[in-house]
Coordinates of C-alpha atoms in Angstrom, one line a residue:
M1 CA -2.8 60.1 142.1
S2 CA 0.4 61.8 143.1
E3 CA 2.9 63.1 140.6
I4 CA 6.4 61.9 140.3
T5 CA 9.2 64.5 140.0
A6 CA 12.8 64.0 139.0
N7 CA 15.4 64.9 141.7
Y8 CA 18.6 63.8 139.9
P9 CA 21.0 65.3 137.5
G10 CA 20.0 65.0 133.8
A11 CA 16.3 65.1 134.4
I12 CA 14.5 67.9 132.7
S13 CA 10.9 68.9 133.2
A14 CA 8.2 69.0 130.5
D15 CA 8.1 72.8 130.9
A16 CA 11.7 73.0 129.8
G17 CA 10.9 71.7 126.3
A18 CA 10.4 68.0 126.7
D19 CA 7.5 66.0 125.3
P20 CA 4.4 67.5 127.0
S21 CA 2.9 64.1 127.5
A22 CA 5.8 63.2 129.7
R23 CA 6.5 64.4 133.2
Y24 CA 10.2 64.4 132.7
Y25 CA 12.9 62.9 130.5
V26 CA 16.5 61.9 131.0
D27 CA 19.0 63.9 129.0
E28 CA 22.2 62.1 130.3
H29 CA 22.2 58.5 129.3
H30 CA 25.8 57.6 130.3
P31 CA 26.7 59.0 133.7
E32 CA 30.4 59.9 134.1
S33 CA 30.9 57.6 137.0
S34 CA 29.6 54.6 135.0
T35 CA 31.8 55.5 132.1
L36 CA 35.0 55.7 134.2
L37 CA 34.2 52.5 136.0
G38 CA 33.7 50.7 132.8
F39 CA 37.0 52.0 131.4
W40 CA 38.8 50.9 134.6
L41 CA 37.4 47.4 134.1
Y42 CA 38.7 47.5 130.5
L43 CA 42.2 48.5 131.7
M44 CA 42.1 45.6 134.2
S45 CA 41.4 43.2 131.4
D46 CA 44.3 44.7 129.5
C47 CA 46.5 44.1 132.5
L48 CA 45.6 40.4 132.4
I49 CA 46.6 40.3 128.7
F50 CA 50.0 41.8 129.3
A51 CA 50.5 39.7 132.4
C52 CA 50.0 36.6 130.2
L53 CA 52.5 38.0 127.6
F54 CA 55.1 38.8 130.3
A55 CA 54.7 35.3 131.8
T56 CA 55.1 33.8 128.3
Y57 CA 58.3 35.8 127.8
A58 CA 59.6 34.8 131.2
V59 CA 59.2 31.1 130.2
L60 CA 60.5 31.4 126.7
G61 CA 63.0 34.3 127.0
R62 CA 66.0 32.0 127.2
N63 CA 64.9 29.5 124.5
Y64 CA 67.2 30.7 121.7
A65 CA 67.2 27.4 119.7
G66 CA 70.8 28.0 118.7
G67 CA 69.9 31.5 117.4
P68 CA 70.8 35.0 118.4
T69 CA 70.2 36.2 121.9
G70 CA 69.0 39.6 123.2
A71 CA 72.6 40.7 123.7
D72 CA 73.2 40.0 120.0
L73 CA 70.2 41.8 118.7
F74 CA 69.1 44.6 121.0
D75 CA 70.3 48.2 120.2
L76 CA 69.9 49.8 123.7
P77 CA 70.6 53.4 122.6
L78 CA 67.8 53.1 120.0
V79 CA 65.4 51.6 122.5
A80 CA 66.3 54.3 125.1
M81 CA 65.4 56.9 122.5
N82 CA 62.1 55.2 121.8
T83 CA 61.4 55.1 125.6
A84 CA 62.1 58.8 125.8
F85 CA 59.6 59.5 123.1
L86 CA 56.9 57.6 124.9
L87 CA 57.6 59.1 128.3
L88 CA 57.7 62.6 126.9
S89 CA 54.3 62.0 125.2
S90 CA 52.9 61.2 128.7
I91 CA 54.2 64.5 130.0
T92 CA 52.7 66.4 127.0
Y93 CA 49.4 64.7 127.5
G94 CA 49.5 65.9 131.1
F95 CA 49.9 69.5 129.8
A96 CA 46.9 68.9 127.6
M97 CA 44.8 67.9 130.6
L98 CA 45.9 70.9 132.5
E99 CA 44.9 73.2 129.7
S100 CA 41.6 71.5 129.3
Q101 CA 40.8 72.2 133.0
K102 CA 41.5 75.9 132.2
K103 CA 39.0 75.6 129.3
N104 CA 41.8 76.6 126.9
L105 CA 40.9 74.7 123.7
R106 CA 43.7 75.9 121.5
A107 CA 46.4 75.0 123.9
T108 CA 44.8 71.6 124.6
M109 CA 44.8 70.9 120.9
I110 CA 48.4 71.9 120.5
W111 CA 49.6 69.6 123.4
L112 CA 47.5 66.7 122.0
G113 CA 49.0 67.2 118.6
I114 CA 52.5 67.1 120.1
T115 CA 51.5 63.9 122.0
G116 CA 50.4 62.3 118.8
L117 CA 53.6 63.2 117.0
L118 CA 55.7 61.7 119.9
G119 CA 53.6 58.5 119.8
A120 CA 54.0 58.3 116.0
A121 CA 57.8 58.7 116.4
F122 CA 57.7 55.8 118.9
L123 CA 55.9 53.6 116.5
A124 CA 58.3 54.5 113.6
L125 CA 61.3 53.5 115.6
E126 CA 59.6 50.3 116.7
L127 CA 58.7 49.4 113.1
Y128 CA 62.3 50.1 112.2
E129 CA 63.6 47.8 114.9
F130 CA 61.2 45.0 113.8
S131 CA 62.3 45.4 110.1
H132 CA 65.9 45.3 111.1
L133 CA 65.5 42.2 113.2
I134 CA 63.6 40.4 110.4
H135 CA 66.2 41.5 107.8
Q136 CA 68.8 39.8 110.1
G137 CA 66.9 36.6 110.0
A138 CA 65.6 37.1 113.6
G139 CA 61.9 36.9 112.9
P140 CA 59.3 35.6 115.3
H141 CA 59.6 32.1 113.8
R142 CA 63.3 31.8 114.6
S143 CA 63.1 30.8 118.3
G144 CA 60.8 30.7 121.3
F145 CA 62.6 33.8 122.6
L146 CA 61.8 35.8 119.4
T147 CA 58.2 34.6 119.3
A148 CA 57.6 35.8 122.8
F149 CA 59.5 39.0 122.2
F150 CA 57.5 39.9 119.0
A151 CA 54.2 39.0 120.7
L152 CA 54.8 41.2 123.7
V153 CA 56.3 44.2 122.0
A154 CA 54.0 44.2 119.0
T155 CA 50.9 43.9 121.2
H156 CA 52.1 47.1 123.0
G157 CA 52.7 48.7 119.7
L158 CA 49.1 47.9 118.5
H159 CA 47.8 49.5 121.7
V160 CA 49.8 52.7 120.9
T161 CA 48.5 52.7 117.4
F162 CA 44.9 52.4 118.7
G163 CA 45.7 55.3 121.2
I164 CA 46.9 57.5 118.3
V165 CA 43.7 56.8 116.3
W166 CA 41.7 57.6 119.4
L167 CA 43.6 60.8 120.0
V168 CA 43.1 62.0 116.4
T169 CA 39.4 61.2 116.5
L170 CA 39.1 63.1 119.8
M171 CA 40.9 66.1 118.4
F172 CA 38.2 66.3 115.6
Q173 CA 35.5 66.1 118.3
L174 CA 37.2 68.8 120.3
K175 CA 37.4 71.1 117.2
R176 CA 33.8 70.6 116.4
H177 CA 32.2 70.6 119.8
G178 CA 34.8 72.2 122.1
L179 CA 35.5 71.2 125.7
I180 CA 32.0 70.0 126.5
P181 CA 31.6 67.6 129.5
E182 CA 31.5 64.6 127.1
N183 CA 34.8 65.5 125.5
T184 CA 36.3 66.2 128.9
R185 CA 35.3 62.7 130.0
R186 CA 36.8 61.2 126.8
L187 CA 40.1 63.1 127.5
M188 CA 40.2 61.6 130.9
C189 CA 39.7 58.1 129.6
L190 CA 42.4 58.5 127.0
S191 CA 44.7 59.9 129.6
M192 CA 44.3 56.8 131.7
F193 CA 44.9 54.6 128.7
W194 CA 48.0 56.5 127.6
H195 CA 49.6 56.5 131.0
F196 CA 48.8 52.8 131.3
L197 CA 50.8 52.2 128.1
D198 CA 53.7 54.1 129.5
V199 CA 53.7 51.9 132.6
I200 CA 53.6 48.7 130.5
W201 CA 56.5 50.0 128.4
I202 CA 58.7 50.6 131.4
G203 CA 58.1 47.0 132.3
V204 CA 59.0 45.9 128.7
F205 CA 62.1 48.1 128.7
T206 CA 63.4 46.7 132.0
F207 CA 62.3 43.1 131.7
V208 CA 62.9 42.5 128.0
Y209 CA 65.6 44.9 126.9
L210 CA 67.8 45.6 129.9
M211 CA 67.6 42.1 131.3
G212 CA 67.9 40.7 127.8
V213 CA 71.4 42.0 127.2
L214 CA 72.7 40.4 130.4
P215 CA 74.8 37.2 129.8

C-alpha cells in the first residue's frame, strides 16, 4: 500500500511532533484566502443593508409632516468636523498597516490607538447631534424624514461602534501575540471594514446632509 504525503502549506509530518499514528496533520484550519473571501461576502451583504437604507431615505427624505426640514436642523460645520474625524481615522489606520508590514509592533499599536480615539470622537459628536435633535422635538417619531434619517445614520454609527470594539480587541491580541500571521490577517479585515465605513459616510454626508440643506 502506498503512503500519502502532504504537499500543501500547513501540513506537518509525524516526525515533526505530530501524533505518531498519523502520517500528517493540518496545522492551518482557516486559510487566508478563505477568510478574506468570507469577509468580502460579509461586506457585500452590508452594502445591501445600506442600499436599502439609502433607498428608504430617498423615498421619505421629503416627508416632513409639517415638521422641521434638514435645512432647519442640520449643523453643517459640526457634521463637517465629524466627517474630518472619520476620514483622518482612515489615514491613521493606513499608517498602522504600513508599520505592521515593517513588523514594527509599537508603532502599529500607536497608530491603532489614534484611530480608535478619532472613531470615538466621531461617535461622541454623532451622539451629541442626536441628543440635540431629540431635545428640539425632532426625534425619529416626528416625521418620515426623521425616521429615515435616524435609521440610516444610527446604523452607520452602530457599525463604527462595532469597529472600535473590534479594534480594541485586536490591540489586546497584538500585545499578547505580536504580529503573527493570524493577527496580520485580522488587521487586513478590519482595514477593509474601516475604509468601507468611510465610503458609506461620504455617501451619507453628501446625500443626507449636503442635499438636505437645499431648498
